[in-house]
């Protein structure tokens, strides 16, 4: 069940990254850009928002955290259907 929720969350994050979601959702996902090039910024990572106890369950926090843990190859996929298939293989191979 948990991997299914992760799959849906990451599919929504990809849509936000590619501009396929409403603006009100995208404004909470801030790309990790800075003066220095890091591994996270080069793979298209997002800034993880600072939250307290109840914020750990928020979509923004979970989406950013999950996206940043994906391998670099996932950030280069722009086709949603290809991303879904590849992500499903990745999530279920970890079991």
PDB file of N, CA and C in Angstrom:
ATOM      1  N   UNK A   1       0.825  -1.194   0.000  1.00  0.00           N
ATOM      2  CA  UNK A   1       0.000   0.000   0.000  1.00  0.00           C
ATOM      3  C   UNK A   1       0.866   1.254   0.000  1.00  0.00           C
ATOM      4  N   UNK A   2       1.918   1.260   0.784  1.00  0.00           N
ATOM      5  CA  UNK A   2       2.758   2.434   0.893  1.00  0.00           C
ATOM      6  C   UNK A   2       3.454   2.756  -0.426  1.00  0.00           C
ATOM      7  N   UNK A   3       3.892   1.742  -1.158  1.00  0.00           N
ATOM      8  CA  UNK A   3       4.563   2.005  -2.434  1.00  0.00           C
ATOM      9  C   UNK A   3       3.578   2.545  -3.466  1.00  0.00           C
ATOM     10  N   UNK A   4       2.293   2.181  -3.352  1.00  0.00           N
ATOM     11  CA  UNK A   4       1.282   2.722  -4.254  1.00  0.00           C
ATOM     12  C   UNK A   4       1.088   4.220  -4.010  1.00  0.00           C
ATOM     13  N   UNK A   5       1.071   4.613  -2.771  1.00  0.00           N
ATOM     14  CA  UNK A   5       0.954   6.033  -2.421  1.00  0.00           C
ATOM     15  C   UNK A   5       2.185   6.794  -2.911  1.00  0.00           C
ATOM     16  N   UNK A   6       3.370   6.208  -2.723  1.00  0.00           N
ATOM     17  CA  UNK A   6       4.600   6.822  -3.215  1.00  0.00           C
ATOM     18  C   UNK A   6       4.561   6.978  -4.733  1.00  0.00           C
ATOM     19  N   UNK A   7       4.050   5.968  -5.420  1.00  0.00           N
ATOM     20  CA  UNK A   7       3.948   6.003  -6.882  1.00  0.00           C
ATOM     21  C   UNK A   7       3.056   7.158  -7.328  1.00  0.00           C
ATOM     22  N   UNK A   8       1.890   7.293  -6.712  1.00  0.00           N
ATOM     23  CA  UNK A   8       0.974   8.376  -7.073  1.00  0.00           C
ATOM     24  C   UNK A   8       1.569   9.743  -6.743  1.00  0.00           C
ATOM     25  N   UNK A   9       2.213   9.850  -5.597  1.00  0.00           N
ATOM     26  CA  UNK A   9       2.830  11.118  -5.208  1.00  0.00           C
ATOM     27  C   UNK A   9       3.910  11.527  -6.194  1.00  0.00           C
ATOM     28  N   UNK A  10       4.778  10.595  -6.562  1.00  0.00           N
ATOM     29  CA  UNK A  10       5.870  10.917  -7.477  1.00  0.00           C
ATOM     30  C   UNK A  10       5.363  11.228  -8.885  1.00  0.00           C
ATOM     31  N   UNK A  11       4.273  10.612  -9.300  1.00  0.00           N
ATOM     32  CA  UNK A  11       3.695  10.938 -10.609  1.00  0.00           C
ATOM     33  C   UNK A  11       3.170  12.370 -10.614  1.00  0.00           C
ATOM     34  N   UNK A  12       2.577  12.795  -9.510  1.00  0.00           N
ATOM     35  CA  UNK A  12       2.115  14.176  -9.409  1.00  0.00           C
ATOM     36  C   UNK A  12       3.295  15.150  -9.372  1.00  0.00           C
ATOM     37  N   UNK A  13       4.363  14.773  -8.708  1.00  0.00           N
ATOM     38  CA  UNK A  13       5.543  15.634  -8.653  1.00  0.00           C
ATOM     39  C   UNK A  13       6.147  15.790 -10.051  1.00  0.00           C
ATOM     40  N   UNK A  14       6.189  14.726 -10.821  1.00  0.00           N
ATOM     41  CA  UNK A  14       6.703  14.824 -12.199  1.00  0.00           C
ATOM     42  C   UNK A  14       5.850  15.787 -13.020  1.00  0.00           C
ATOM     43  N   UNK A  15       4.543  15.694 -12.865  1.00  0.00           N
ATOM     44  CA  UNK A  15       3.654  16.601 -13.592  1.00  0.00           C
ATOM     45  C   UNK A  15       3.900  18.051 -13.188  1.00  0.00           C
ATOM     46  N   UNK A  16       4.168  18.278 -11.914  1.00  0.00           N
ATOM     47  CA  UNK A  16       4.477  19.639 -11.462  1.00  0.00           C
ATOM     48  C   UNK A  16       5.810  20.114 -12.026  1.00  0.00           C
ATOM     49  N   UNK A  17       6.770  19.220 -12.053  1.00  0.00           N
ATOM     50  CA  UNK A  17       8.098  19.567 -12.578  1.00  0.00           C
ATOM     51  C   UNK A  17       8.031  19.926 -14.055  1.00  0.00           C
ATOM     52  N   UNK A  18       7.150  19.263 -14.792  1.00  0.00           N
ATOM     53  CA  UNK A  18       7.033  19.505 -16.230  1.00  0.00           C
ATOM     54  C   UNK A  18       5.968  20.550 -16.577  1.00  0.00           C
ATOM     55  N   UNK A  19       5.370  21.184 -15.567  1.00  0.00           N
ATOM     56  CA  UNK A  19       4.391  22.231 -15.814  1.00  0.00           C
ATOM     57  C   UNK A  19       3.032  21.717 -16.245  1.00  0.00           C
ATOM     58  N   UNK A  20       2.691  20.487 -15.891  1.00  0.00           N
ATOM     59  CA  UNK A  20       1.415  19.893 -16.278  1.00  0.00           C
ATOM     60  C   UNK A  20       0.397  19.922 -15.141  1.00  0.00           C
ATOM     61  N   UNK A  21       0.645  20.709 -14.127  1.00  0.00           N
ATOM     62  CA  UNK A  21      -0.264  20.792 -12.986  1.00  0.00           C
ATOM     63  C   UNK A  21      -0.622  22.261 -12.753  1.00  0.00           C
ATOM     64  N   UNK A  22      -1.650  22.517 -11.961  1.00  0.00           N
ATOM     65  CA  UNK A  22      -2.038  23.904 -11.684  1.00  0.00           C
ATOM     66  C   UNK A  22      -0.944  24.671 -10.944  1.00  0.00           C
ATOM     67  N   UNK A  23      -0.944  25.965 -11.140  1.00  0.00           N
ATOM     68  CA  UNK A  23       0.066  26.828 -10.537  1.00  0.00           C
ATOM     69  C   UNK A  23       0.056  26.766  -9.014  1.00  0.00           C
ATOM     70  N   UNK A  24      -1.134  26.664  -8.415  1.00  0.00           N
ATOM     71  CA  UNK A  24      -1.202  26.659  -6.952  1.00  0.00           C
ATOM     72  C   UNK A  24      -0.490  25.447  -6.360  1.00  0.00           C
ATOM     73  N   UNK A  25      -0.368  24.365  -7.117  1.00  0.00           N
ATOM     74  CA  UNK A  25       0.369  23.205  -6.627  1.00  0.00           C
ATOM     75  C   UNK A  25       1.868  23.373  -6.856  1.00  0.00           C
ATOM     76  N   UNK A  26       2.228  23.966  -7.994  1.00  0.00           N
ATOM     77  CA  UNK A  26       3.648  24.115  -8.332  1.00  0.00           C
ATOM     78  C   UNK A  26       4.376  25.106  -7.452  1.00  0.00           C
ATOM     79  N   UNK A  27       3.664  26.073  -6.887  1.00  0.00           N
ATOM     80  CA  UNK A  27       4.351  27.111  -6.120  1.00  0.00           C
ATOM     81  C   UNK A  27       4.960  26.593  -4.827  1.00  0.00           C
ATOM     82  N   UNK A  28       4.576  25.422  -4.388  1.00  0.00           N
ATOM     83  CA  UNK A  28       5.144  24.847  -3.166  1.00  0.00           C
ATOM     84  C   UNK A  28       6.372  23.976  -3.444  1.00  0.00           C
ATOM     85  N   UNK A  29       6.647  23.707  -4.703  1.00  0.00           N
ATOM     86  CA  UNK A  29       7.790  22.866  -5.075  1.00  0.00           C
ATOM     87  C   UNK A  29       8.874  23.759  -5.678  1.00  0.00           C
ATOM     88  N   UNK A  30       9.864  24.095  -4.867  1.00  0.00           N
ATOM     89  CA  UNK A  30      10.920  25.032  -5.250  1.00  0.00           C
ATOM     90  C   UNK A  30      12.149  24.239  -5.675  1.00  0.00           C
ATOM     91  N   UNK A  31      12.633  24.462  -6.919  1.00  0.00           N
ATOM     92  CA  UNK A  31      13.829  23.734  -7.367  1.00  0.00           C
ATOM     93  C   UNK A  31      15.050  24.086  -6.521  1.00  0.00           C
ATOM     94  N   UNK A  32      15.931  23.132  -6.365  1.00  0.00           N
ATOM     95  CA  UNK A  32      17.143  23.308  -5.582  1.00  0.00           C
ATOM     96  C   UNK A  32      18.193  23.982  -6.472  1.00  0.00           C
ATOM     97  N   UNK A  33      18.169  25.285  -6.503  1.00  0.00           N
ATOM     98  CA  UNK A  33      19.162  26.049  -7.255  1.00  0.00           C
ATOM     99  C   UNK A  33      19.944  26.886  -6.262  1.00  0.00           C
ATOM    100  N   UNK A  34      21.194  27.002  -6.521  1.00  0.00           N
ATOM    101  CA  UNK A  34      22.008  27.799  -5.617  1.00  0.00           C
ATOM    102  C   UNK A  34      23.272  28.254  -6.315  1.00  0.00           C
ATOM    103  N   UNK A  35      24.103  28.903  -5.566  1.00  0.00           N
ATOM    104  CA  UNK A  35      25.356  29.410  -6.112  1.00  0.00           C
ATOM    105  C   UNK A  35      26.329  28.267  -6.414  1.00  0.00           C
ATOM    106  N   UNK A  36      26.141  27.147  -5.745  1.00  0.00           N
ATOM    107  CA  UNK A  36      27.050  26.022  -5.911  1.00  0.00           C
ATOM    108  C   UNK A  36      26.330  24.869  -6.609  1.00  0.00           C
ATOM    109  N   UNK A  37      27.048  24.165  -7.444  1.00  0.00           N
ATOM    110  CA  UNK A  37      26.486  22.989  -8.090  1.00  0.00           C
ATOM    111  C   UNK A  37      26.695  21.791  -7.170  1.00  0.00           C
ATOM    112  N   UNK A  38      25.590  21.163  -6.802  1.00  0.00           N
ATOM    113  CA  UNK A  38      25.654  19.996  -5.939  1.00  0.00           C
ATOM    114  C   UNK A  38      25.014  18.819  -6.654  1.00  0.00           C
ATOM    115  N   UNK A  39      25.126  17.642  -6.057  1.00  0.00           N
ATOM    116  CA  UNK A  39      24.487  16.470  -6.658  1.00  0.00           C
ATOM    117  C   UNK A  39      22.982  16.646  -6.742  1.00  0.00           C
ATOM    118  N   UNK A  40      22.388  17.214  -5.721  1.00  0.00           N
ATOM    119  CA  UNK A  40      20.939  17.395  -5.714  1.00  0.00           C
ATOM    120  C   UNK A  40      20.493  18.429  -6.738  1.00  0.00           C
ATOM    121  N   UNK A  41      21.216  19.529  -6.867  1.00  0.00           N
ATOM    122  CA  UNK A  41      20.791  20.560  -7.808  1.00  0.00           C
ATOM    123  C   UNK A  41      20.983  20.110  -9.246  1.00  0.00           C
ATOM    124  N   UNK A  42      21.983  19.280  -9.502  1.00  0.00           N
ATOM    125  CA  UNK A  42      22.217  18.821 -10.869  1.00  0.00           C
ATOM    126  C   UNK A  42      21.210  17.760 -11.296  1.00  0.00           C
ATOM    127  N   UNK A  43      20.528  17.116 -10.351  1.00  0.00           N
ATOM    128  CA  UNK A  43      19.551  16.099 -10.734  1.00  0.00           C
ATOM    129  C   UNK A  43      18.118  16.619 -10.685  1.00  0.00           C
ATOM    130  N   UNK A  44      17.933  17.907 -10.498  1.00  0.00           N
ATOM    131  CA  UNK A  44      16.600  18.481 -10.505  1.00  0.00           C
ATOM    132  C   UNK A  44      15.853  18.282  -9.204  1.00  0.00           C
ATOM    133  N   UNK A  45      16.561  18.353  -8.091  1.00  0.00           N
ATOM    134  CA  UNK A  45      15.947  18.132  -6.779  1.00  0.00           C
ATOM    135  C   UNK A  45      15.145  19.356  -6.345  1.00  0.00           C
ATOM    136  N   UNK A  46      14.323  19.148  -5.347  1.00  0.00           N
ATOM    137  CA  UNK A  46      13.514  20.216  -4.778  1.00  0.00           C
ATOM    138  C   UNK A  46      13.971  20.528  -3.363  1.00  0.00           C
ATOM    139  N   UNK A  47      13.746  21.766  -2.947  1.00  0.00           N
ATOM    140  CA  UNK A  47      14.037  22.171  -1.571  1.00  0.00           C
ATOM    141  C   UNK A  47      12.994  21.520  -0.672  1.00  0.00           C
ATOM    142  N   UNK A  48      13.441  20.838   0.362  1.00  0.00           N
ATOM    143  CA  UNK A  48      12.516  20.208   1.307  1.00  0.00           C
ATOM    144  C   UNK A  48      12.090  21.271   2.318  1.00  0.00           C
ATOM    145  N   UNK A  49      10.777  21.519   2.414  1.00  0.00           N
ATOM    146  CA  UNK A  49      10.321  22.571   3.327  1.00  0.00           C
ATOM    147  C   UNK A  49      10.558  22.198   4.785  1.00  0.00           C
ATOM    148  N   UNK A  50      10.799  23.220   5.590  1.00  0.00           N
ATOM    149  CA  UNK A  50      10.964  22.999   7.024  1.00  0.00           C
ATOM    150  C   UNK A  50       9.572  22.885   7.641  1.00  0.00           C
ATOM    151  N   UNK A  51       9.328  21.764   8.298  1.00  0.00           N
ATOM    152  CA  UNK A  51       8.012  21.512   8.883  1.00  0.00           C
ATOM    153  C   UNK A  51       8.164  21.008  10.306  1.00  0.00           C
ATOM    154  N   UNK A  52       7.048  21.049  11.019  1.00  0.00           N
ATOM    155  CA  UNK A  52       7.003  20.478  12.370  1.00  0.00           C
ATOM    156  C   UNK A  52       6.272  19.153  12.293  1.00  0.00           C
ATOM    157  N   UNK A  53       5.798  18.650  13.370  1.00  0.00           N
ATOM    158  CA  UNK A  53       5.275  17.287  13.462  1.00  0.00           C
ATOM    159  C   UNK A  53       4.183  16.969  12.444  1.00  0.00           C
ATOM    160  N   UNK A  54       3.149  17.778  12.334  1.00  0.00           N
ATOM    161  CA  UNK A  54       2.058  17.463  11.417  1.00  0.00           C
ATOM    162  C   UNK A  54       2.444  17.723   9.961  1.00  0.00           C
ATOM    163  N   UNK A  55       3.408  18.561   9.731  1.00  0.00           N
ATOM    164  CA  UNK A  55       3.862  18.851   8.379  1.00  0.00           C
ATOM    165  C   UNK A  55       4.593  17.699   7.727  1.00  0.00           C
ATOM    166  N   UNK A  56       5.040  16.737   8.533  1.00  0.00           N
ATOM    167  CA  UNK A  56       5.734  15.574   7.987  1.00  0.00           C
ATOM    168  C   UNK A  56       4.814  14.710   7.135  1.00  0.00           C
ATOM    169  N   UNK A  57       3.504  14.892   7.278  1.00  0.00           N
ATOM    170  CA  UNK A  57       2.535  14.125   6.508  1.00  0.00           C
ATOM    171  C   UNK A  57       2.037  14.896   5.285  1.00  0.00           C
ATOM    172  N   UNK A  58       2.525  16.100   5.072  1.00  0.00           N
ATOM    173  CA  UNK A  58       2.018  16.935   3.987  1.00  0.00           C
ATOM    174  C   UNK A  58       2.499  16.424   2.623  1.00  0.00           C
ATOM    175  N   UNK A  59       1.705  16.726   1.618  1.00  0.00           N
ATOM    176  CA  UNK A  59       2.038  16.313   0.265  1.00  0.00           C
ATOM    177  C   UNK A  59       3.334  16.965  -0.209  1.00  0.00           C
ATOM    178  N   UNK A  60       3.507  18.228   0.107  1.00  0.00           N
ATOM    179  CA  UNK A  60       4.708  18.951  -0.326  1.00  0.00           C
ATOM    180  C   UNK A  60       5.970  18.338   0.279  1.00  0.00           C
ATOM    181  N   UNK A  61       5.949  18.077   1.574  1.00  0.00           N
ATOM    182  CA  UNK A  61       7.116  17.500   2.244  1.00  0.00           C
ATOM    183  C   UNK A  61       7.419  16.107   1.707  1.00  0.00           C
ATOM    184  N   UNK A  62       6.389  15.259   1.623  1.00  0.00           N
ATOM    185  CA  UNK A  62       6.599  13.893   1.140  1.00  0.00           C
ATOM    186  C   UNK A  62       7.014  13.877  -0.324  1.00  0.00           C
ATOM    187  N   UNK A  63       6.396  14.720  -1.144  1.00  0.00           N
ATOM    188  CA  UNK A  63       6.737  14.757  -2.561  1.00  0.00           C
ATOM    189  C   UNK A  63       8.183  15.166  -2.797  1.00  0.00           C
ATOM    190  N   UNK A  64       8.617  16.226  -2.111  1.00  0.00           N
ATOM    191  CA  UNK A  64      10.008  16.684  -2.257  1.00  0.00           C
ATOM    192  C   UNK A  64      10.992  15.639  -1.738  1.00  0.00           C
ATOM    193  N   UNK A  65      10.675  15.044  -0.599  1.00  0.00           N
ATOM    194  CA  UNK A  65      11.569  14.038  -0.012  1.00  0.00           C
ATOM    195  C   UNK A  65      11.691  12.812  -0.909  1.00  0.00           C
ATOM    196  N   UNK A  66      10.560  12.329  -1.415  1.00  0.00           N
ATOM    197  CA  UNK A  66      10.591  11.154  -2.284  1.00  0.00           C
ATOM    198  C   UNK A  66      11.324  11.449  -3.585  1.00  0.00           C
ATOM    199  N   UNK A  67      11.064  12.615  -4.170  1.00  0.00           N
ATOM    200  CA  UNK A  67      11.706  12.970  -5.435  1.00  0.00           C
ATOM    201  C   UNK A  67      13.224  13.037  -5.273  1.00  0.00           C
ATOM    202  N   UNK A  68      13.678  13.601  -4.170  1.00  0.00           N
ATOM    203  CA  UNK A  68      15.116  13.750  -3.942  1.00  0.00           C
ATOM    204  C   UNK A  68      15.811  12.414  -3.694  1.00  0.00           C
ATOM    205  N   UNK A  69      15.065  11.374  -3.321  1.00  0.00           N
ATOM    206  CA  UNK A  69      15.686  10.064  -3.100  1.00  0.00           C
ATOM    207  C   UNK A  69      15.754   9.210  -4.363  1.00  0.00           C
ATOM    208  N   UNK A  70      15.081   9.645  -5.423  1.00  0.00           N
ATOM    209  CA  UNK A  70      15.109   8.869  -6.669  1.00  0.00           C
ATOM    210  C   UNK A  70      16.482   8.943  -7.326  1.00  0.00           C
ATOM    211  N   UNK A  71      16.863   7.915  -8.081  1.00  0.00           N
ATOM    212  CA  UNK A  71      18.110   7.983  -8.841  1.00  0.00           C
ATOM    213  C   UNK A  71      18.054   9.097  -9.898  1.00  0.00           C
ATOM    214  N   UNK A  72      19.212   9.548 -10.317  1.00  0.00           N
ATOM    215  CA  UNK A  72      19.326  10.671 -11.261  1.00  0.00           C
ATOM    216  C   UNK A  72      18.585  10.414 -12.574  1.00  0.00           C
ATOM    217  N   UNK A  73      18.522   9.189 -13.020  1.00  0.00           N
ATOM    218  CA  UNK A  73      17.889   8.873 -14.305  1.00  0.00           C
ATOM    219  C   UNK A  73      16.409   9.251 -14.333  1.00  0.00           C
ATOM    220  N   UNK A  74      15.745   9.249 -13.200  1.00  0.00           N
ATOM    221  CA  UNK A  74      14.320   9.582 -13.161  1.00  0.00           C
ATOM    222  C   UNK A  74      14.066  11.054 -13.446  1.00  0.00           C
ATOM    223  N   UNK A  75      14.981  11.908 -13.060  1.00  0.00           N
ATOM    224  CA  UNK A  75      14.767  13.343 -13.278  1.00  0.00           C
ATOM    225  C   UNK A  75      14.902  13.717 -14.755  1.00  0.00           C
ATOM    226  N   UNK A  76      15.474  12.845 -15.547  1.00  0.00           N
ATOM    227  CA  UNK A  76      15.631  13.123 -16.975  1.00  0.00           C
ATOM    228  C   UNK A  76      14.447  12.638 -17.803  1.00  0.00           C
ATOM    229  N   UNK A  77      13.529  11.880 -17.221  1.00  0.00           N
ATOM    230  CA  UNK A  77      12.362  11.369 -17.939  1.00  0.00           C
ATOM    231  C   UNK A  77      11.290  12.452 -17.959  1.00  0.00           C
ATOM    232  N   UNK A  78      10.807  12.791 -19.156  1.00  0.00           N
ATOM    233  CA  UNK A  78       9.756  13.805 -19.246  1.00  0.00           C
ATOM    234  C   UNK A  78       8.415  13.216 -19.672  1.00  0.00           C
ATOM    235  N   UNK A  79       8.419  12.021 -20.248  1.00  0.00           N
ATOM    236  CA  UNK A  79       7.186  11.364 -20.675  1.00  0.00           C
ATOM    237  C   UNK A  79       6.526  10.723 -19.456  1.00  0.00           C
ATOM    238  N   UNK A  80       5.274  11.103 -19.190  1.00  0.00           N
ATOM    239  CA  UNK A  80       4.596  10.645 -17.975  1.00  0.00           C
ATOM    240  C   UNK A  80       4.376   9.135 -17.982  1.00  0.00           C
ATOM    241  N   UNK A  81       3.951   8.573 -19.102  1.00  0.00           N
ATOM    242  CA  UNK A  81       3.685   7.132 -19.127  1.00  0.00           C
ATOM    243  C   UNK A  81       4.977   6.320 -18.984  1.00  0.00           C
ATOM    244  N   UNK A  82       6.065   6.787 -19.590  1.00  0.00           N
ATOM    245  CA  UNK A  82       7.364   6.101 -19.424  1.00  0.00           C
ATOM    246  C   UNK A  82       7.837   6.206 -17.973  1.00  0.00           C
ATOM    247  N   UNK A  83       7.611   7.366 -17.366  1.00  0.00           N
ATOM    248  CA  UNK A  83       7.990   7.564 -15.969  1.00  0.00           C
ATOM    249  C   UNK A  83       7.225   6.608 -15.063  1.00  0.00           C
ATOM    250  N   UNK A  84       5.919   6.454 -15.305  1.00  0.00           N
ATOM    251  CA  UNK A  84       5.096   5.577 -14.470  1.00  0.00           C
ATOM    252  C   UNK A  84       5.585   4.133 -14.514  1.00  0.00           C
ATOM    253  N   UNK A  85       5.899   3.650 -15.715  1.00  0.00           N
ATOM    254  CA  UNK A  85       6.352   2.264 -15.861  1.00  0.00           C
ATOM    255  C   UNK A  85       7.707   2.074 -15.182  1.00  0.00           C
ATOM    256  N   UNK A  86       8.624   3.007 -15.428  1.00  0.00           N
ATOM    257  CA  UNK A  86       9.965   2.905 -14.846  1.00  0.00           C
ATOM    258  C   UNK A  86       9.916   3.013 -13.331  1.00  0.00           C
ATOM    259  N   UNK A  87       9.082   3.909 -12.833  1.00  0.00           N
ATOM    260  CA  UNK A  87       8.956   4.083 -11.390  1.00  0.00           C
ATOM    261  C   UNK A  87       8.359   2.845 -10.735  1.00  0.00           C
ATOM    262  N   UNK A  88       7.361   2.264 -11.358  1.00  0.00           N
ATOM    263  CA  UNK A  88       6.738   1.062 -10.796  1.00  0.00           C
ATOM    264  C   UNK A  88       7.758  -0.075 -10.706  1.00  0.00           C
ATOM    265  N   UNK A  89       8.581  -0.228 -11.748  1.00  0.00           N
ATOM    266  CA  UNK A  89       9.623  -1.257 -11.718  1.00  0.00           C
ATOM    267  C   UNK A  89      10.621  -0.977 -10.602  1.00  0.00           C
ATOM    268  N   UNK A  90      10.976   0.288 -10.432  1.00  0.00           N
ATOM    269  CA  UNK A  90      11.943   0.659  -9.401  1.00  0.00           C
ATOM    270  C   UNK A  90      11.384   0.416  -7.992  1.00  0.00           C
ATOM    271  N   UNK A  91      10.129   0.826  -7.773  1.00  0.00           N
ATOM    272  CA  UNK A  91       9.542   0.667  -6.445  1.00  0.00           C
ATOM    273  C   UNK A  91       9.318  -0.792  -6.066  1.00  0.00           C
ATOM    274  N   UNK A  92       8.873  -1.605  -7.019  1.00  0.00           N
ATOM    275  CA  UNK A  92       8.573  -2.986  -6.691  1.00  0.00           C
ATOM    276  C   UNK A  92       9.805  -3.884  -6.729  1.00  0.00           C
ATOM    277  N   UNK A  93      10.889  -3.391  -7.310  1.00  0.00           N
ATOM    278  CA  UNK A  93      12.132  -4.178  -7.278  1.00  0.00           C
ATOM    279  C   UNK A  93      12.811  -4.075  -5.914  1.00  0.00           C
ATOM    280  N   UNK A  94      12.434  -3.075  -5.133  1.00  0.00           N
ATOM    281  CA  UNK A  94      13.052  -2.920  -3.807  1.00  0.00           C
ATOM    282  C   UNK A  94      12.445  -3.857  -2.776  1.00  0.00           C
ATOM    283  N   UNK A  95      11.395  -4.587  -3.126  1.00  0.00           N
ATOM    284  CA  UNK A  95      10.779  -5.540  -2.188  1.00  0.00           C
ATOM    285  C   UNK A  95      11.445  -6.870  -2.238  1.00  0.00           C
TER     286      UNK A  95
END
